[in-house]
Amino acid sequence: MKKKKQLFCYAIICLVITYIYSCKQIQREQTQIVSGIVWNDTDGNPINVHGGGIMFHDGTYYWYGEYKGDSTYRLHWVTTWECWRADAGGVACYSSKDLVNWKFEGVVLPSTPEDTTSDLHPSQVIERPKVIYNDKTKKFVMWMHIESPDYEKAHAGVAVSDSPTGKFTYLGSFKPNGEDSRDQTIFKDDDGKAYHIYSSEWNKTLYIGLLNDEYTQHTGKYTRNFIDQSREAPAIFKHNNKYYLITSGCTGWDPNVAECAVADSIMGEWKVIGNPCIGQDAESTYFAQSTFVLPVADKKDTYIAMFDRWNKTNLIDSRYIWLPLTFKDGKPVIEWKDSWSLD
Ligand code: DGJ
C-alpha cells in the first residue's frame, strides 16, 4: 500500500515537472509579436522595461527601459494634473537575438533606496532611458529623463558602462542648454555623431542638441523645433537619408493622436506629415504612446514601431505595442496587427 502511494506521488511529481518544462519550451519557441498581452521573459516573469529603446550590438538586441515598482499611487498634492506614479526601480535591460524571446539581464542602473538625496532614489522619477555605443571611447552611454516626484525638475541624466549589461555608472543630471528636458531619446547617426531629442520649455517645444564626442554632454549646438506645438514621446529613425520623428501630444498618461515629421537634416527644418497610424484606433495610437522605432538589423527597410500602452492606475502592468512600420507613397505607415512575425 505504502509503495503504491509512493509510486503515485512520484507520478504526480513527474507530471508537474513535465508541465513546467513544456510551458518554458512554449515560451522559448515564441515566434510571434502579440501586442497588448503580458510579455514574459525567458524565465517566465513579466517583462518590466517601460518607455524603452533598443540598441543592437555585436549580434544581440539590448532592450533598456524603466523598471517600475509594483505599486502605483497618486500624488494628491499635485493638483495641476493626475500625477500617478510608481517607485523608480532604475533601468532594466533584456537581451534577445530574435526580438521575440527576451532574457532578463538585470537592473543595469539600479535605484538607490539608501540615498534619499540621489536622483535615483525610488521616490524620484527615471523615465525613457535610451542607450547608444560610442565607438571611440568603447563606452555604452545612457541618457534618461530625471524628475522630481511632481515632474517639475525636468533634468536629463547620463550614465556610462563598459558593458551593455552594466552596471552603469551614474554621472548626474542637468538642464541641457539651460532649459527643461523631459520626454527624450538619443540618436546615433551614420557618421558617428549623436543627438539628444527632448521636450523642453514646459513641454511646449522640442529641442534637438548635438552631443560631444564622448556622448556624455551637450556641445551647445541645438535647435528649437515644433515651437509651441507641445510634442512629447519622441521616436526618431533614418530612412533613405531622411530623418523621421514620431511624437505624441501632451495628455499625461492618456493616449492621443501621434504625429510624424520628416527632415533632410536632423537639426531641422522638420515638416509635419500627419498621423502615421492608420485603421481602427489610429486616432488614439491604439491606446498607446510612442517610445522608439527600431531598424531591424540585416533586414533592409524593416522597422518596428514601439509604443507603451500605459495603465496609469497600475503602471507596472503597462503593455508593449510593437507594430511593423512600412512606407507608402514615401510616408511611414503603422497599422494594427493582432499578431505578426518578422518573417
Ligand atoms: C507622458 C510621458 O510621455 C510619460 O513618459 C510620462 O512622463 C507621463 N507623461 C507622466 O504623466
Short mmCIF file of C-alpha atoms and ligand atoms in Angstrom, two decimals:
data_model
loop_
_atom_site.label_atom_id
_atom_site.label_comp_id
_atom_site.label_asym_id
_atom_site.label_seq_id
_atom_site.Cartn_x
_atom_site.Cartn_y
_atom_site.Cartn_z
CA MET A 1 0.00 0.00 0.00
CA LYS A 2 2.83 2.33 1.05
CA LYS A 3 4.68 1.52 -2.18
CA LYS A 4 1.57 2.32 -4.27
CA LYS A 5 1.30 5.69 -2.53
CA GLN A 6 4.97 6.40 -3.21
CA LEU A 7 4.55 5.50 -6.89
CA PHE A 8 1.52 7.78 -7.14
CA CYS A 9 3.45 10.70 -5.60
CA TYR A 10 6.35 10.04 -7.96
CA ALA A 11 3.98 10.09 -10.99
CA ILE A 12 2.46 13.41 -9.85
CA ILE A 13 5.91 14.99 -9.40
CA CYS A 14 6.93 13.80 -12.90
CA LEU A 15 3.74 15.27 -14.38
CA VAL A 16 4.32 18.64 -12.68
CA ILE A 17 7.95 18.76 -13.88
CA THR A 18 6.89 17.86 -17.45
CA TYR A 19 4.20 20.57 -17.35
CA ILE A 20 6.61 23.27 -16.11
CA TYR A 21 9.21 22.22 -18.68
CA SER A 22 6.71 22.26 -21.55
CA CYS A 23 5.49 25.75 -20.51
CA LYS A 24 9.09 27.01 -20.65
CA GLN A 25 9.51 25.30 -24.04
CA ILE A 26 6.44 27.11 -25.38
CA GLN A 27 7.92 30.32 -24.03
CA ARG A 28 11.25 29.64 -25.73
CA GLU A 29 9.63 28.80 -29.04
CA GLN A 30 7.80 32.15 -29.21
CA THR A 31 7.89 33.48 -32.78
CA GLN A 32 5.02 35.96 -32.93
CA ILE A 33 4.81 39.55 -31.72
CA VAL A 34 1.44 39.92 -29.99
CA SER A 35 0.85 43.46 -28.78
CA GLY A 36 -1.15 44.29 -25.67
CA ILE A 37 -0.86 40.97 -23.81
CA VAL A 38 1.54 40.33 -20.91
CA TRP A 39 5.01 39.59 -22.30
CA ASN A 40 7.13 37.20 -20.27
CA ASP A 41 10.91 36.90 -20.30
CA THR A 42 12.69 33.58 -20.85
CA ASP A 43 12.36 32.85 -17.11
CA GLY A 44 8.60 33.25 -17.34
CA ASN A 45 8.43 36.59 -15.49
CA PRO A 46 6.56 39.64 -16.86
CA ILE A 47 8.91 41.97 -18.76
CA ASN A 48 9.35 45.26 -16.87
CA VAL A 49 11.07 47.68 -19.28
CA HIS A 50 8.77 50.63 -19.98
CA GLY A 51 9.35 53.76 -22.09
CA GLY A 52 12.30 51.91 -23.54
CA GLY A 53 14.57 51.73 -26.53
CA ILE A 54 16.68 49.06 -28.19
CA MET A 55 20.38 49.02 -29.05
CA PHE A 56 21.79 46.40 -31.45
CA HIS A 57 25.36 45.46 -30.59
CA ASP A 58 27.53 42.53 -31.78
CA GLY A 59 24.57 40.45 -32.99
CA THR A 60 22.38 40.97 -29.91
CA TYR A 61 19.50 43.34 -29.24
CA TYR A 62 19.50 45.03 -25.83
CA TRP A 63 16.21 46.48 -24.67
CA TYR A 64 16.50 49.16 -21.94
CA GLY A 65 13.60 50.75 -20.10
CA GLU A 66 12.02 51.87 -16.86
CA TYR A 67 11.97 49.19 -14.16
CA LYS A 68 8.77 50.19 -12.39
CA GLY A 69 7.94 49.47 -8.77
CA ASP A 70 4.94 47.21 -8.27
CA SER A 71 2.58 49.60 -6.54
CA THR A 72 1.05 52.63 -8.23
CA TYR A 73 -0.13 55.64 -6.22
CA ARG A 74 -1.42 59.11 -6.98
CA LEU A 75 0.24 62.20 -5.53
CA HIS A 76 -2.83 64.18 -4.49
CA TRP A 77 -0.73 67.19 -3.53
CA VAL A 78 -0.01 67.65 -7.24
CA THR A 79 -3.21 69.39 -8.27
CA THR A 80 -2.47 70.57 -11.83
CA TRP A 81 -2.61 67.07 -13.39
CA GLU A 82 -3.26 63.42 -12.48
CA CYS A 83 0.16 62.53 -11.11
CA TRP A 84 0.03 58.72 -10.98
CA ARG A 85 3.37 57.15 -10.32
CA ALA A 86 5.24 54.05 -9.26
CA ASP A 87 8.53 53.94 -7.37
CA ALA A 88 11.52 54.28 -9.68
CA GLY A 89 13.29 50.92 -9.70
CA GLY A 90 16.11 52.05 -12.02
CA VAL A 91 16.77 50.97 -15.60
CA ALA A 92 16.30 47.33 -16.66
CA CYS A 93 17.89 45.51 -19.59
CA TYR A 94 16.71 42.46 -21.54
CA SER A 95 18.63 40.80 -24.38
CA SER A 96 17.48 38.87 -27.43
CA LYS A 97 18.76 37.54 -30.75
CA ASP A 98 15.34 37.36 -32.40
CA LEU A 99 13.36 40.28 -30.85
CA VAL A 100 10.74 37.85 -29.55
CA ASN A 101 12.40 35.86 -26.75
CA TRP A 102 13.90 38.17 -24.10
CA LYS A 103 16.37 37.27 -21.37
CA PHE A 104 16.41 39.46 -18.26
CA GLU A 105 19.94 40.91 -17.87
CA GLY A 106 19.06 42.65 -14.61
CA VAL A 107 18.66 46.21 -13.44
CA VAL A 108 21.69 47.77 -15.11
CA LEU A 109 21.25 51.16 -13.44
CA PRO A 110 19.75 50.40 -10.02
CA SER A 111 17.83 52.87 -7.90
CA THR A 112 19.42 53.91 -4.60
CA PRO A 113 16.94 53.41 -1.73
CA GLU A 114 19.71 54.17 0.80
CA ASP A 115 20.41 57.67 -0.59
CA THR A 116 17.40 59.98 -0.22
CA THR A 117 19.29 62.84 -1.88
CA SER A 118 20.06 60.96 -5.11
CA ASP A 119 18.29 61.41 -8.46
CA LEU A 120 18.00 57.62 -8.42
CA HIS A 121 16.10 57.35 -5.13
CA PRO A 122 12.84 55.37 -5.70
CA SER A 123 10.80 58.45 -4.69
CA GLN A 124 12.14 60.28 -7.79
CA VAL A 125 11.26 59.60 -11.44
CA ILE A 126 13.52 57.87 -14.01
CA GLU A 127 11.91 57.69 -17.44
CA ARG A 128 12.54 56.89 -21.10
CA PRO A 129 16.17 55.68 -20.86
CA LYS A 130 18.00 55.06 -24.15
CA VAL A 131 21.49 53.66 -24.77
CA ILE A 132 23.98 54.07 -27.64
CA TYR A 133 27.51 52.74 -28.09
CA ASN A 134 30.46 55.10 -28.51
CA ASP A 135 32.96 53.52 -30.94
CA LYS A 136 35.76 55.89 -29.86
CA THR A 137 35.51 55.57 -26.07
CA LYS A 138 34.13 51.96 -26.21
CA LYS A 139 31.54 53.01 -23.64
CA PHE A 140 27.80 52.39 -23.61
CA VAL A 141 26.13 55.72 -22.89
CA MET A 142 22.65 56.02 -21.38
CA TRP A 143 20.52 59.17 -21.36
CA MET A 144 17.29 59.37 -19.38
CA HIS A 145 14.63 61.76 -18.09
CA ILE A 146 15.22 62.54 -14.39
CA GLU A 147 12.37 64.06 -12.43
CA SER A 148 11.23 65.11 -9.00
CA PRO A 149 8.02 63.36 -7.85
CA ASP A 150 5.89 66.27 -9.14
CA TYR A 151 7.68 66.34 -12.53
CA GLU A 152 8.94 69.92 -12.03
CA LYS A 153 12.69 69.18 -12.08
CA ALA A 154 12.95 68.47 -15.85
CA HIS A 155 16.54 67.19 -15.98
CA ALA A 156 18.42 64.89 -18.34
CA GLY A 157 20.53 62.20 -16.63
CA VAL A 158 23.59 60.41 -18.06
CA ALA A 159 25.22 57.08 -17.16
CA VAL A 160 28.05 55.05 -18.75
CA SER A 161 29.19 51.44 -18.76
CA ASP A 162 31.92 49.28 -20.31
CA SER A 163 29.41 46.52 -20.99
CA PRO A 164 25.89 46.61 -22.48
CA THR A 165 24.59 44.77 -19.43
CA GLY A 166 26.13 47.18 -16.92
CA LYS A 167 26.36 48.04 -14.31
CA PHE A 168 26.13 51.64 -15.50
CA THR A 169 27.83 54.42 -13.52
CA TYR A 170 25.59 57.43 -12.99
CA LEU A 171 27.27 60.73 -13.94
CA GLY A 172 24.48 63.05 -12.75
CA SER A 173 21.72 65.21 -14.23
CA PHE A 174 21.32 68.75 -15.53
CA LYS A 175 19.21 71.05 -17.69
CA PRO A 176 20.75 70.81 -21.17
CA ASN A 177 21.43 74.21 -22.71
CA GLY A 178 19.94 75.69 -19.54
CA GLU A 179 16.40 74.54 -20.42
CA ASP A 180 13.93 71.81 -19.33
CA SER A 181 14.43 68.28 -20.51
CA ARG A 182 11.50 65.88 -20.09
CA ASP A 183 10.50 63.12 -22.57
CA GLN A 184 13.60 62.28 -24.51
CA THR A 185 15.55 59.97 -26.77
CA ILE A 186 19.04 59.84 -28.27
CA PHE A 187 20.10 59.06 -31.83
CA LYS A 188 23.46 57.96 -33.23
CA ASP A 189 23.85 58.91 -36.87
CA ASP A 190 25.81 57.01 -39.55
CA ASP A 191 28.71 59.48 -39.23
CA GLY A 192 29.09 58.70 -35.51
CA LYS A 193 27.56 61.99 -34.33
CA ALA A 194 24.92 61.66 -31.64
CA TYR A 195 21.93 63.83 -30.75
CA HIS A 196 19.64 64.33 -27.77
CA ILE A 197 15.99 64.99 -28.63
CA TYR A 198 13.94 66.32 -25.70
CA SER A 199 10.71 68.09 -24.80
CA SER A 200 11.60 71.48 -23.37
CA GLU A 201 10.10 74.83 -22.31
CA TRP A 202 7.37 73.16 -20.20
CA ASN A 203 6.93 70.56 -22.99
CA LYS A 204 5.91 73.26 -25.46
CA THR A 205 8.94 72.99 -27.78
CA LEU A 206 11.10 70.03 -28.82
CA TYR A 207 14.86 70.59 -28.70
CA ILE A 208 17.47 68.67 -30.71
CA GLY A 209 21.02 69.04 -29.42
CA LEU A 210 24.34 67.74 -30.75
CA LEU A 211 26.31 65.73 -28.17
CA ASN A 212 30.06 65.86 -27.63
CA ASP A 213 32.40 63.16 -28.96
CA GLU A 214 32.00 61.13 -25.74
CA TYR A 215 28.17 61.40 -25.97
CA THR A 216 28.10 62.44 -22.31
CA GLN A 217 27.43 66.18 -22.67
CA HIS A 218 25.86 68.69 -25.00
CA THR A 219 28.05 70.77 -27.31
CA GLY A 220 25.82 73.85 -27.06
CA LYS A 221 24.67 73.40 -30.66
CA TYR A 222 20.90 72.87 -30.68
CA THR A 223 17.68 73.77 -32.48
CA ARG A 224 14.15 74.53 -31.26
CA ASN A 225 11.56 72.55 -33.21
CA PHE A 226 7.75 72.32 -33.27
CA ILE A 227 7.65 75.61 -31.36
CA ASP A 228 4.61 75.84 -29.04
CA GLN A 229 3.23 72.61 -30.50
CA SER A 230 3.53 70.58 -27.25
CA ARG A 231 5.02 67.35 -28.56
CA GLU A 232 6.47 64.58 -26.39
CA ALA A 233 7.45 60.85 -26.54
CA PRO A 234 9.95 61.36 -29.43
CA ALA A 235 10.94 58.32 -31.51
CA ILE A 236 13.38 59.04 -34.35
CA PHE A 237 14.79 56.98 -37.23
CA LYS A 238 16.50 57.41 -40.57
CA HIS A 239 15.33 56.01 -43.90
CA ASN A 240 16.82 56.71 -47.35
CA ASN A 241 18.85 59.63 -45.94
CA LYS A 242 15.81 61.36 -44.46
CA TYR A 243 15.05 61.65 -40.74
CA TYR A 244 11.60 60.74 -39.41
CA LEU A 245 10.32 61.73 -35.98
CA ILE A 246 7.18 60.31 -34.39
CA THR A 247 5.82 62.16 -31.35
CA SER A 248 2.66 62.24 -29.23
CA GLY A 249 0.67 65.15 -27.87
CA CYS A 250 0.81 66.01 -24.16
CA THR A 251 -2.03 64.35 -22.23
CA GLY A 252 -0.25 62.79 -19.24
CA TRP A 253 -0.63 59.01 -19.22
CA ASP A 254 -3.68 59.16 -21.51
CA PRO A 255 -3.35 58.37 -25.21
CA ASN A 256 -3.73 60.89 -28.01
CA VAL A 257 -3.06 61.14 -31.73
CA ALA A 258 0.53 60.59 -32.95
CA GLU A 259 2.24 62.80 -35.49
CA CYS A 260 5.12 62.17 -37.86
CA ALA A 261 7.54 64.73 -39.26
CA VAL A 262 10.34 64.45 -41.82
CA ALA A 263 13.59 66.38 -42.28
CA ASP A 264 16.67 66.34 -44.52
CA SER A 265 18.85 67.35 -41.60
CA ILE A 266 18.36 66.06 -38.07
CA MET A 267 18.59 69.59 -36.67
CA GLY A 268 15.61 70.58 -38.86
CA GLU A 269 13.76 72.05 -40.51
CA TRP A 270 11.03 69.47 -39.76
CA LYS A 271 7.92 69.14 -41.90
CA VAL A 272 4.82 67.59 -40.28
CA ILE A 273 3.33 64.83 -42.47
CA GLY A 274 0.46 63.68 -40.24
CA ASN A 275 -0.53 60.63 -38.23
CA PRO A 276 1.48 57.56 -39.28
CA CYS A 277 -1.11 55.24 -37.67
CA ILE A 278 -3.99 54.02 -39.80
CA GLY A 279 -7.11 51.90 -39.27
CA GLN A 280 -9.16 51.30 -36.14
CA ASP A 281 -8.00 53.23 -33.03
CA ALA A 282 -5.39 55.12 -35.07
CA GLU A 283 -6.62 58.40 -33.52
CA SER A 284 -5.62 57.18 -30.06
CA THR A 285 -2.40 55.50 -31.31
CA TYR A 286 -4.01 52.13 -30.43
CA PHE A 287 -4.35 53.49 -26.83
CA ALA A 288 -0.57 53.83 -26.60
CA GLN A 289 2.29 56.33 -26.84
CA SER A 290 5.47 56.21 -28.95
CA THR A 291 8.81 55.33 -27.39
CA PHE A 292 11.17 54.07 -30.14
CA VAL A 293 11.48 53.00 -33.76
CA LEU A 294 13.87 50.10 -34.29
CA PRO A 295 15.51 49.41 -37.67
CA VAL A 296 15.78 45.60 -37.74
CA ALA A 297 19.38 44.51 -38.34
CA ASP A 298 20.12 42.84 -41.67
CA LYS A 299 16.55 43.37 -42.91
CA LYS A 300 16.53 46.34 -45.21
CA ASP A 301 13.64 48.78 -44.75
CA THR A 302 12.21 46.77 -41.84
CA TYR A 303 11.24 48.86 -38.83
CA ILE A 304 9.40 48.14 -35.61
CA ALA A 305 7.39 50.99 -34.13
CA MET A 306 7.39 50.58 -30.34
CA PHE A 307 4.73 52.08 -28.08
CA ASP A 308 3.69 51.88 -24.42
CA ARG A 309 0.05 51.28 -23.57
CA TRP A 310 0.14 52.95 -20.16
CA ASN A 311 -2.05 51.63 -17.37
CA LYS A 312 -1.98 54.73 -15.20
CA THR A 313 -3.51 53.11 -12.11
CA ASN A 314 -1.22 50.06 -12.33
CA LEU A 315 1.84 51.36 -14.17
CA ILE A 316 3.93 48.19 -13.94
CA ASP A 317 1.19 46.44 -15.92
CA SER A 318 1.51 48.87 -18.85
CA ARG A 319 1.71 46.80 -22.04
CA TYR A 320 4.02 46.82 -25.06
CA ILE A 321 2.61 47.60 -28.50
CA TRP A 322 5.04 46.73 -31.30
CA LEU A 323 3.87 47.14 -34.87
CA PRO A 324 5.51 46.98 -38.29
CA LEU A 325 6.32 50.37 -39.78
CA THR A 326 6.28 50.40 -43.57
CA PHE A 327 6.40 53.12 -46.22
CA LYS A 328 3.57 54.08 -48.55
CA ASP A 329 3.94 56.94 -51.04
CA GLY A 330 7.12 57.93 -49.25
CA LYS A 331 5.41 58.22 -45.82
CA PRO A 332 5.69 55.94 -42.77
CA VAL A 333 2.57 53.87 -42.12
CA ILE A 334 1.76 51.89 -38.98
CA GLU A 335 -1.19 49.53 -38.88
CA TRP A 336 -2.51 47.38 -36.04
CA LYS A 337 -1.71 43.66 -36.22
CA ASP A 338 -3.11 41.22 -33.65
CA SER A 339 -0.10 39.02 -34.18
CA TRP A 340 2.83 39.18 -36.60
CA SER A 341 6.33 37.90 -37.12
CA LEU A 342 9.50 39.40 -38.57
CA ASP A 343 9.44 36.82 -41.36
C1 DGJ B 1 3.76 61.43 -20.64
C2 DGJ B 1 5.15 60.96 -20.86
O1 DGJ B 1 5.32 60.64 -22.19
C3 DGJ B 1 5.44 59.75 -19.99
O2 DGJ B 1 6.74 59.30 -20.22
C4 DGJ B 1 5.23 60.16 -18.57
O3 DGJ B 1 6.13 61.17 -18.22
C5 DGJ B 1 3.82 60.66 -18.40
N1 DGJ B 1 3.58 61.78 -19.29
C6 DGJ B 1 3.53 61.12 -16.99
O4 DGJ B 1 2.21 61.57 -16.93
#
